[in-house]
PDB file of C-alpha atoms in Angstrom:
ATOM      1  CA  UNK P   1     159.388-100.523 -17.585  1.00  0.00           C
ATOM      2  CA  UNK P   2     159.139 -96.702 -18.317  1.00  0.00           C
ATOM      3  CA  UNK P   3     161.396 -93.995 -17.434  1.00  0.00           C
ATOM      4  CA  UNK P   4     159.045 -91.047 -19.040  1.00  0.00           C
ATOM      5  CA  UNK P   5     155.804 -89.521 -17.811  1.00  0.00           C
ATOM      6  CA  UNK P   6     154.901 -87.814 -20.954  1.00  0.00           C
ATOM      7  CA  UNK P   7     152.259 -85.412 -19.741  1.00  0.00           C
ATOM      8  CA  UNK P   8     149.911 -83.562 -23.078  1.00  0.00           C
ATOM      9  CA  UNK P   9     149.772 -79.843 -23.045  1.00  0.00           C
ATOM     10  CA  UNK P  10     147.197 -77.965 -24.494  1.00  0.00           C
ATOM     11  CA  UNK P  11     148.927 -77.546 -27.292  1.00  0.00           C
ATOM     12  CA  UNK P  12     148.525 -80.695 -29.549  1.00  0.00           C
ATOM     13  CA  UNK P  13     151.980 -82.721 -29.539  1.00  0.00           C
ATOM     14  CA  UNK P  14     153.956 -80.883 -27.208  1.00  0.00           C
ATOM     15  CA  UNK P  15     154.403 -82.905 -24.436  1.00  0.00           C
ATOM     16  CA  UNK P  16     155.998 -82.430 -20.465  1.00  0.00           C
ATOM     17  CA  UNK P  17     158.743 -85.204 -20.169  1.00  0.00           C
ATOM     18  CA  UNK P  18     159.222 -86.339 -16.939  1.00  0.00           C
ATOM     19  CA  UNK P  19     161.907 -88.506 -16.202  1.00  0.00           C
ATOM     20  CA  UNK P  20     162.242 -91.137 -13.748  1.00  0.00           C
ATOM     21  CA  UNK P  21     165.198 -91.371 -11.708  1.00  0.00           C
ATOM     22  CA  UNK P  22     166.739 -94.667 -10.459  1.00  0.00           C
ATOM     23  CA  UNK P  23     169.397 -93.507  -7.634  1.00  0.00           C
ATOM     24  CA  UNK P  24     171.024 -94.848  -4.391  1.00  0.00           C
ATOM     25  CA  UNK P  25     174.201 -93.640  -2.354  1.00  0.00           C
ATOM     26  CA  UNK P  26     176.347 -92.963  -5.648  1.00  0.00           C
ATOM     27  CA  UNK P  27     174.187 -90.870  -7.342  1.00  0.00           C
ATOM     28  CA  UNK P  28     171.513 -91.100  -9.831  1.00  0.00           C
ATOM     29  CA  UNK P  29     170.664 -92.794 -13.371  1.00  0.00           C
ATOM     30  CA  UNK P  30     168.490 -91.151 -15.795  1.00  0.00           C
ATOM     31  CA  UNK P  31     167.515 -91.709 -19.461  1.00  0.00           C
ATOM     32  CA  UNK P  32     167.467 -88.667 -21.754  1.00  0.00           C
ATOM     33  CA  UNK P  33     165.815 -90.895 -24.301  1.00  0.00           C
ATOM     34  CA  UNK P  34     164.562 -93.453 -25.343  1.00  0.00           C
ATOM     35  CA  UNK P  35     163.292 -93.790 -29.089  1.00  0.00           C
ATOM     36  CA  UNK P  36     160.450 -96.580 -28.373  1.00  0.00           C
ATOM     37  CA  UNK P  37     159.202 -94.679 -25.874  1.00  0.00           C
ATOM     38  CA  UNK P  38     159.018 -91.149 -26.968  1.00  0.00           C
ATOM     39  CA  UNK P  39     158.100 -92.453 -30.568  1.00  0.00           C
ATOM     40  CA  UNK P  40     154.356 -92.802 -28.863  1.00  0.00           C
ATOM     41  CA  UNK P  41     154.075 -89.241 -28.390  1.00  0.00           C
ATOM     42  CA  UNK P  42     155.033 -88.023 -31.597  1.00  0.00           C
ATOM     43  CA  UNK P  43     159.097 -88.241 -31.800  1.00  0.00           C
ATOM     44  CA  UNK P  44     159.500 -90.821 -35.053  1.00  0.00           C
ATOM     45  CA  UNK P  45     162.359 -89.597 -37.135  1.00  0.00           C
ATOM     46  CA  UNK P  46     165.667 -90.528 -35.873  1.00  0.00           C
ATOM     47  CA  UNK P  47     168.187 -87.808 -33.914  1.00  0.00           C
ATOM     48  CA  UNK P  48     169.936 -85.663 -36.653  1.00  0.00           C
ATOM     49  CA  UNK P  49     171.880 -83.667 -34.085  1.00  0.00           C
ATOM     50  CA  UNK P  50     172.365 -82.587 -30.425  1.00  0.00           C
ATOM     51  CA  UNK P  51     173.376 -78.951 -29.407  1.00  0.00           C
ATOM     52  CA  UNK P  52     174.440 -78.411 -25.758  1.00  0.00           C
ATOM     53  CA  UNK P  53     173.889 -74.389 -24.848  1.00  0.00           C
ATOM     54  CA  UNK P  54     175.161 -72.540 -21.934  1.00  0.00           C
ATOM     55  CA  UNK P  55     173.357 -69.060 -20.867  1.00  0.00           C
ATOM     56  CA  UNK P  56     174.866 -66.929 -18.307  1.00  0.00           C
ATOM     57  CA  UNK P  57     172.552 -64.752 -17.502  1.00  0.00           C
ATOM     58  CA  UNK P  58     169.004 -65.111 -15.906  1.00  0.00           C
ATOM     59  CA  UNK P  59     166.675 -62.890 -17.778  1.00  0.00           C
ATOM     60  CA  UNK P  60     168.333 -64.117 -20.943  1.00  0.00           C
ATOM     61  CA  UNK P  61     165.701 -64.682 -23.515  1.00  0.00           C
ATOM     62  CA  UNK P  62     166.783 -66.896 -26.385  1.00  0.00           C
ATOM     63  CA  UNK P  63     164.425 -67.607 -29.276  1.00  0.00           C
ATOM     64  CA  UNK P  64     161.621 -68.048 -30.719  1.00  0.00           C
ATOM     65  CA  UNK P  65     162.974 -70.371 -33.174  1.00  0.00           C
ATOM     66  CA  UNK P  66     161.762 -72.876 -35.717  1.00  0.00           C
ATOM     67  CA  UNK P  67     162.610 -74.398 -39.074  1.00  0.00           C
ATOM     68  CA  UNK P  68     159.560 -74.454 -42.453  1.00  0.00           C
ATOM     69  CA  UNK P  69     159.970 -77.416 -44.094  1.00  0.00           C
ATOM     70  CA  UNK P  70     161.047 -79.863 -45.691  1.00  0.00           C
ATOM     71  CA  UNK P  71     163.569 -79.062 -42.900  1.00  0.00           C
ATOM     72  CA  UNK P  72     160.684 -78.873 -40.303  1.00  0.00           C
ATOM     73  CA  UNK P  73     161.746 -80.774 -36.664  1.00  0.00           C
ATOM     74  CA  UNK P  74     161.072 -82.093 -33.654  1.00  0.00           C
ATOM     75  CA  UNK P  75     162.802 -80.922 -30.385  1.00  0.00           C
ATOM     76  CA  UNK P  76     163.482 -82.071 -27.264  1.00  0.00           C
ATOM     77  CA  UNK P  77     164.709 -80.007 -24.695  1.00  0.00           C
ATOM     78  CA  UNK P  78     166.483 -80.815 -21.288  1.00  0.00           C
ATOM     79  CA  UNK P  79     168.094 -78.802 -18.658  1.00  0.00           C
ATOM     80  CA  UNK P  80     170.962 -79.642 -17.502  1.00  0.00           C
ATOM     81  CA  UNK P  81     172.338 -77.391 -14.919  1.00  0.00           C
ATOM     82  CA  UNK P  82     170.297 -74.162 -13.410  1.00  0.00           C
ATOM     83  CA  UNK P  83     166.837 -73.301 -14.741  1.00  0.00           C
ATOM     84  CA  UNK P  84     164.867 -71.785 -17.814  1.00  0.00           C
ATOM     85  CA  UNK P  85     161.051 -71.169 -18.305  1.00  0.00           C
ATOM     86  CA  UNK P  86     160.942 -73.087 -21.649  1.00  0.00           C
ATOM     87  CA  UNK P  87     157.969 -71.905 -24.510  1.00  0.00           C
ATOM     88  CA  UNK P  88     156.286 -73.853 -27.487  1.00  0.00           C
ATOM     89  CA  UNK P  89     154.364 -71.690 -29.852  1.00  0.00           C
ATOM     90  CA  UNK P  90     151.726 -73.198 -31.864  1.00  0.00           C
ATOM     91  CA  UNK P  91     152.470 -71.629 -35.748  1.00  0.00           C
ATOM     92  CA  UNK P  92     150.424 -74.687 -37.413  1.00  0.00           C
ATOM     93  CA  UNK P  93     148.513 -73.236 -40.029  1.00  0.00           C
ATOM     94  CA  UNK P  94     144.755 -74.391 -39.598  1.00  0.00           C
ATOM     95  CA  UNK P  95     145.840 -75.463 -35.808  1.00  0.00           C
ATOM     96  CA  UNK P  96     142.874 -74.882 -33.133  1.00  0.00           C
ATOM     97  CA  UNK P  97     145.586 -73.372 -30.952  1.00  0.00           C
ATOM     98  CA  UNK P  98     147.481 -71.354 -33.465  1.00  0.00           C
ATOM     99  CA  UNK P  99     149.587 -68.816 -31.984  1.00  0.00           C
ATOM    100  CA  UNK P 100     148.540 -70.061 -28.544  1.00  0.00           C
ATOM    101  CA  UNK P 101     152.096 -70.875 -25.985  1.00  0.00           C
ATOM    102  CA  UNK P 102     153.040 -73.227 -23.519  1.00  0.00           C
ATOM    103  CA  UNK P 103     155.387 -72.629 -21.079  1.00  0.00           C
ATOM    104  CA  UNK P 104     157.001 -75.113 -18.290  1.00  0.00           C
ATOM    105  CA  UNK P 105     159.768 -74.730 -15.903  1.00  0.00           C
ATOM    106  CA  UNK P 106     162.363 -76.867 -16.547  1.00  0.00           C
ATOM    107  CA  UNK P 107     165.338 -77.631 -14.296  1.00  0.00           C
ATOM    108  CA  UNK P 108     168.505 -79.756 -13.592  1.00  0.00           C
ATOM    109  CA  UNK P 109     166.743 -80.155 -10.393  1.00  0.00           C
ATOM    110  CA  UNK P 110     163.358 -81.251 -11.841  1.00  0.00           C
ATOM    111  CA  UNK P 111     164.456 -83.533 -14.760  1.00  0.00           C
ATOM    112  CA  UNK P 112     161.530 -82.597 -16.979  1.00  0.00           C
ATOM    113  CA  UNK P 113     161.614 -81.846 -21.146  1.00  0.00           C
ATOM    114  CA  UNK P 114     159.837 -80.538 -23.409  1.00  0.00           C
ATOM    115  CA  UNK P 115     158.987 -82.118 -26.561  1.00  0.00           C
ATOM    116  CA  UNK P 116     158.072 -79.702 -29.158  1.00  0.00           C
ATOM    117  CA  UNK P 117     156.701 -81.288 -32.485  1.00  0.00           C
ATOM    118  CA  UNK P 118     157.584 -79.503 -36.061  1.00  0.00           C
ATOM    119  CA  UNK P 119     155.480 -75.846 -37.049  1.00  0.00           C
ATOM    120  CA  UNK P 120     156.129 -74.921 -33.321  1.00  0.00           C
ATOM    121  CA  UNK P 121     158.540 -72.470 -32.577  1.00  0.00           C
ATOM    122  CA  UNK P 122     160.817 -72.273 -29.461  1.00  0.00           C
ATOM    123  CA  UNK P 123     162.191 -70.182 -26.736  1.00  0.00           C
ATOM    124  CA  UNK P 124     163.464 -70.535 -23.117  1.00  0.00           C
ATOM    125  CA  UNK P 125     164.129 -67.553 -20.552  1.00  0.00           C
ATOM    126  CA  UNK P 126     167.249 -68.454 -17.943  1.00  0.00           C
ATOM    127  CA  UNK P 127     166.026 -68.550 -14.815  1.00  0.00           C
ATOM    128  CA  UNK P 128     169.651 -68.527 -12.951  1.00  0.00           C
ATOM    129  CA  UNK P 129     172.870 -67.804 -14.407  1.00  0.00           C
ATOM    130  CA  UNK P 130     174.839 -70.584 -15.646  1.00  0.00           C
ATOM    131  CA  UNK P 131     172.115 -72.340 -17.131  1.00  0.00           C
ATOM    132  CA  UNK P 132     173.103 -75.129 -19.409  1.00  0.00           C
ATOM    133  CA  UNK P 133     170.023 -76.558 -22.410  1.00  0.00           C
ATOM    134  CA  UNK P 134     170.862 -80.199 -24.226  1.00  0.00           C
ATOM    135  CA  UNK P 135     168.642 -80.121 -27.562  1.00  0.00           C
ATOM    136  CA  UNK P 136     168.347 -83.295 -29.603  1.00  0.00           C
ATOM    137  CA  UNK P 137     167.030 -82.244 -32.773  1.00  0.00           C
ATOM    138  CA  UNK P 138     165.340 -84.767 -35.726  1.00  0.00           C
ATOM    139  CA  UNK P 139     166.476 -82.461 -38.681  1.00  0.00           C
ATOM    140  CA  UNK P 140     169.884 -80.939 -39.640  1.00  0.00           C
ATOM    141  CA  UNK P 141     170.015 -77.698 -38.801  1.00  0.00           C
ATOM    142  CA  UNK P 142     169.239 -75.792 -41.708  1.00  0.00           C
ATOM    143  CA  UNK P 143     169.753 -72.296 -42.542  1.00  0.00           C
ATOM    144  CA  UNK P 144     167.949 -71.460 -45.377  1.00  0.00           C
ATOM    145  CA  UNK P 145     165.101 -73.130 -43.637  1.00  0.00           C
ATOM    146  CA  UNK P 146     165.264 -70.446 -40.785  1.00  0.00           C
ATOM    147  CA  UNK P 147     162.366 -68.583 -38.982  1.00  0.00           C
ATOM    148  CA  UNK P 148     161.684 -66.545 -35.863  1.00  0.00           C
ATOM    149  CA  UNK P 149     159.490 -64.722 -33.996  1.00  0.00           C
ATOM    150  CA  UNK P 150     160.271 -61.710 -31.298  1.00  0.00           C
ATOM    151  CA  UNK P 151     159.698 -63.358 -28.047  1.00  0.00           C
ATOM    152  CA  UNK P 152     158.463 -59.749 -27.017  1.00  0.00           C
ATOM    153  CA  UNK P 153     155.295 -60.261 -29.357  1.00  0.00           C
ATOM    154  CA  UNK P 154     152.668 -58.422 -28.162  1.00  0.00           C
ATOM    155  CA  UNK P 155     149.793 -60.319 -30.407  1.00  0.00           C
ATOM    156  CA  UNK P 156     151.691 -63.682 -28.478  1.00  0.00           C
ATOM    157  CA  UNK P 157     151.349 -62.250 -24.869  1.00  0.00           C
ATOM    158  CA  UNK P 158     153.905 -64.639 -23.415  1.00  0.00           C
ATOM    159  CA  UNK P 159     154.245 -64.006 -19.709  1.00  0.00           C
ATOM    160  CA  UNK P 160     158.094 -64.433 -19.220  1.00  0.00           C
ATOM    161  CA  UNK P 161     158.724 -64.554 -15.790  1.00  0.00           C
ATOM    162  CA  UNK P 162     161.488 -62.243 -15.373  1.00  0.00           C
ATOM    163  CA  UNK P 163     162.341 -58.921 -17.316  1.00  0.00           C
ATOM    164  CA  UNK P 164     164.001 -59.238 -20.534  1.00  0.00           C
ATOM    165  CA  UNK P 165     167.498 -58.589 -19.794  1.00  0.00           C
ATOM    166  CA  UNK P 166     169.601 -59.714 -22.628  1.00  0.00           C
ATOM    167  CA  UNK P 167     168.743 -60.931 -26.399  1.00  0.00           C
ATOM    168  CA  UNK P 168     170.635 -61.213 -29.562  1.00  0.00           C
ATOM    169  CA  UNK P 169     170.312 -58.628 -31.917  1.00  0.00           C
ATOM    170  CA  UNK P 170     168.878 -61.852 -34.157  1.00  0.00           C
ATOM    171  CA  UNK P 171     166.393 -62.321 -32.191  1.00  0.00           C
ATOM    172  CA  UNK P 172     165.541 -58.726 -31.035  1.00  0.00           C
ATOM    173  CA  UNK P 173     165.093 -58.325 -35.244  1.00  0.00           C
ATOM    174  CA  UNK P 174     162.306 -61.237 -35.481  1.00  0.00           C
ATOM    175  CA  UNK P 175     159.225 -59.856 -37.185  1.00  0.00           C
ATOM    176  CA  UNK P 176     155.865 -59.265 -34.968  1.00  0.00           C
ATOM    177  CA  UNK P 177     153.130 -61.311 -36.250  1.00  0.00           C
ATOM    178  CA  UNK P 178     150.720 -59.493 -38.452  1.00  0.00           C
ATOM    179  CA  UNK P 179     148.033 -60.100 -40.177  1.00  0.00           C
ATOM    180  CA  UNK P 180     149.632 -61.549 -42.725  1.00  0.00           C
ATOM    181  CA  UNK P 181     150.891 -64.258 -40.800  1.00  0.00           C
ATOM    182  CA  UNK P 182     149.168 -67.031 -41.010  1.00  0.00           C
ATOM    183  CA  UNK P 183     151.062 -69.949 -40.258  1.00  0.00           C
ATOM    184  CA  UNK P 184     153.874 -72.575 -41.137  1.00  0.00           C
ATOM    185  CA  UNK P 185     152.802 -76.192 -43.108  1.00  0.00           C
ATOM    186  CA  UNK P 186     154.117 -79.491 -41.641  1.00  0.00           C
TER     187      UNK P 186
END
């Protein structure tokens, strides 16, 4: 039997996860993952590591982050407690939807993910303070393998849906896309 709804974007490989919950009087049962499963969409290589973050803020933005290979990787990204507006950017060089973004609202309350495949980037807004993200990652993170875009990019256009309150200094810095840009191999 299934526990995932893995819904296509318009972005090719990210995917909306939605979760089935099996629940009575006690509470609730839900699988984060499931390798067979999620393997059909596009998640293959094994999970290399799991980061848990907590945001305080709504407004936060945090992101837009990615890794060029060989330490390229797939994400997938729950909510655990609050809300975030979650993004996938398309930086696939070649890609029909290069630079093109998906966003989804994802929520303790919802029990979505979102699966972004390697030569995407990604970045979430908090929707409510206290907002708590568990990432299972299929590469080590590695920093000399580090990029990121400004989630303020005008040439993106990414309609966050609160103002931009509070970002890191990192990811304030992030270049703009220019011209130059033209995209990430996978």
């Amino acid at each position: 039997m299934s526990r995932f709804q893995c819904i296509a974007t318009p972005i090719e490989g990210v995917f909306v996860v939605e979760r089935q919950r099996l629940g009575d009087s006690r509470g609730f049962l839900s699988r984060l993952f499931c390798a067979e499963e999620l393997a059909q969409v596009g998640f293959t290589l094994p999970v290399a590591q799991i980061n848990h973050t907590l945001t305080e803020t709504s407004g936060t933005l945090r992101g837009l982050h990615f890794q060029h290979p060989p330490a390229a990787e797939d994400k997938l990204v729950s909510c655990l407690r609050g809300a975030v507006f979650d993004v996938a950017v398309d930086l696939r060089a070649g890609s029909p939807t290069f630079l093109h973004w998906h966003g989804v609202e994802l929520s303790a309350e919802n029990n979505r993910a979102l699966m972004i495949p390697q030569g995407c980037a990604h970045g979430f807004q908090a929707l409510v303070d206290g907002t708590e993200l568990l990432y299972l990652h299929s590469r080590m993170y590695a920093p000399s393998a580090e990029g990121g875009l400004n989630p303020l990019d005008p040439r993106l256009a990414i309609s966050w849906p609160l103002p931009a309150t509070i970002m890191s200094p990192r990811d304030a810095g992030h270049q703009l896309v220019d011209a130059e840009f033209t995209g990430v191999s996978t």
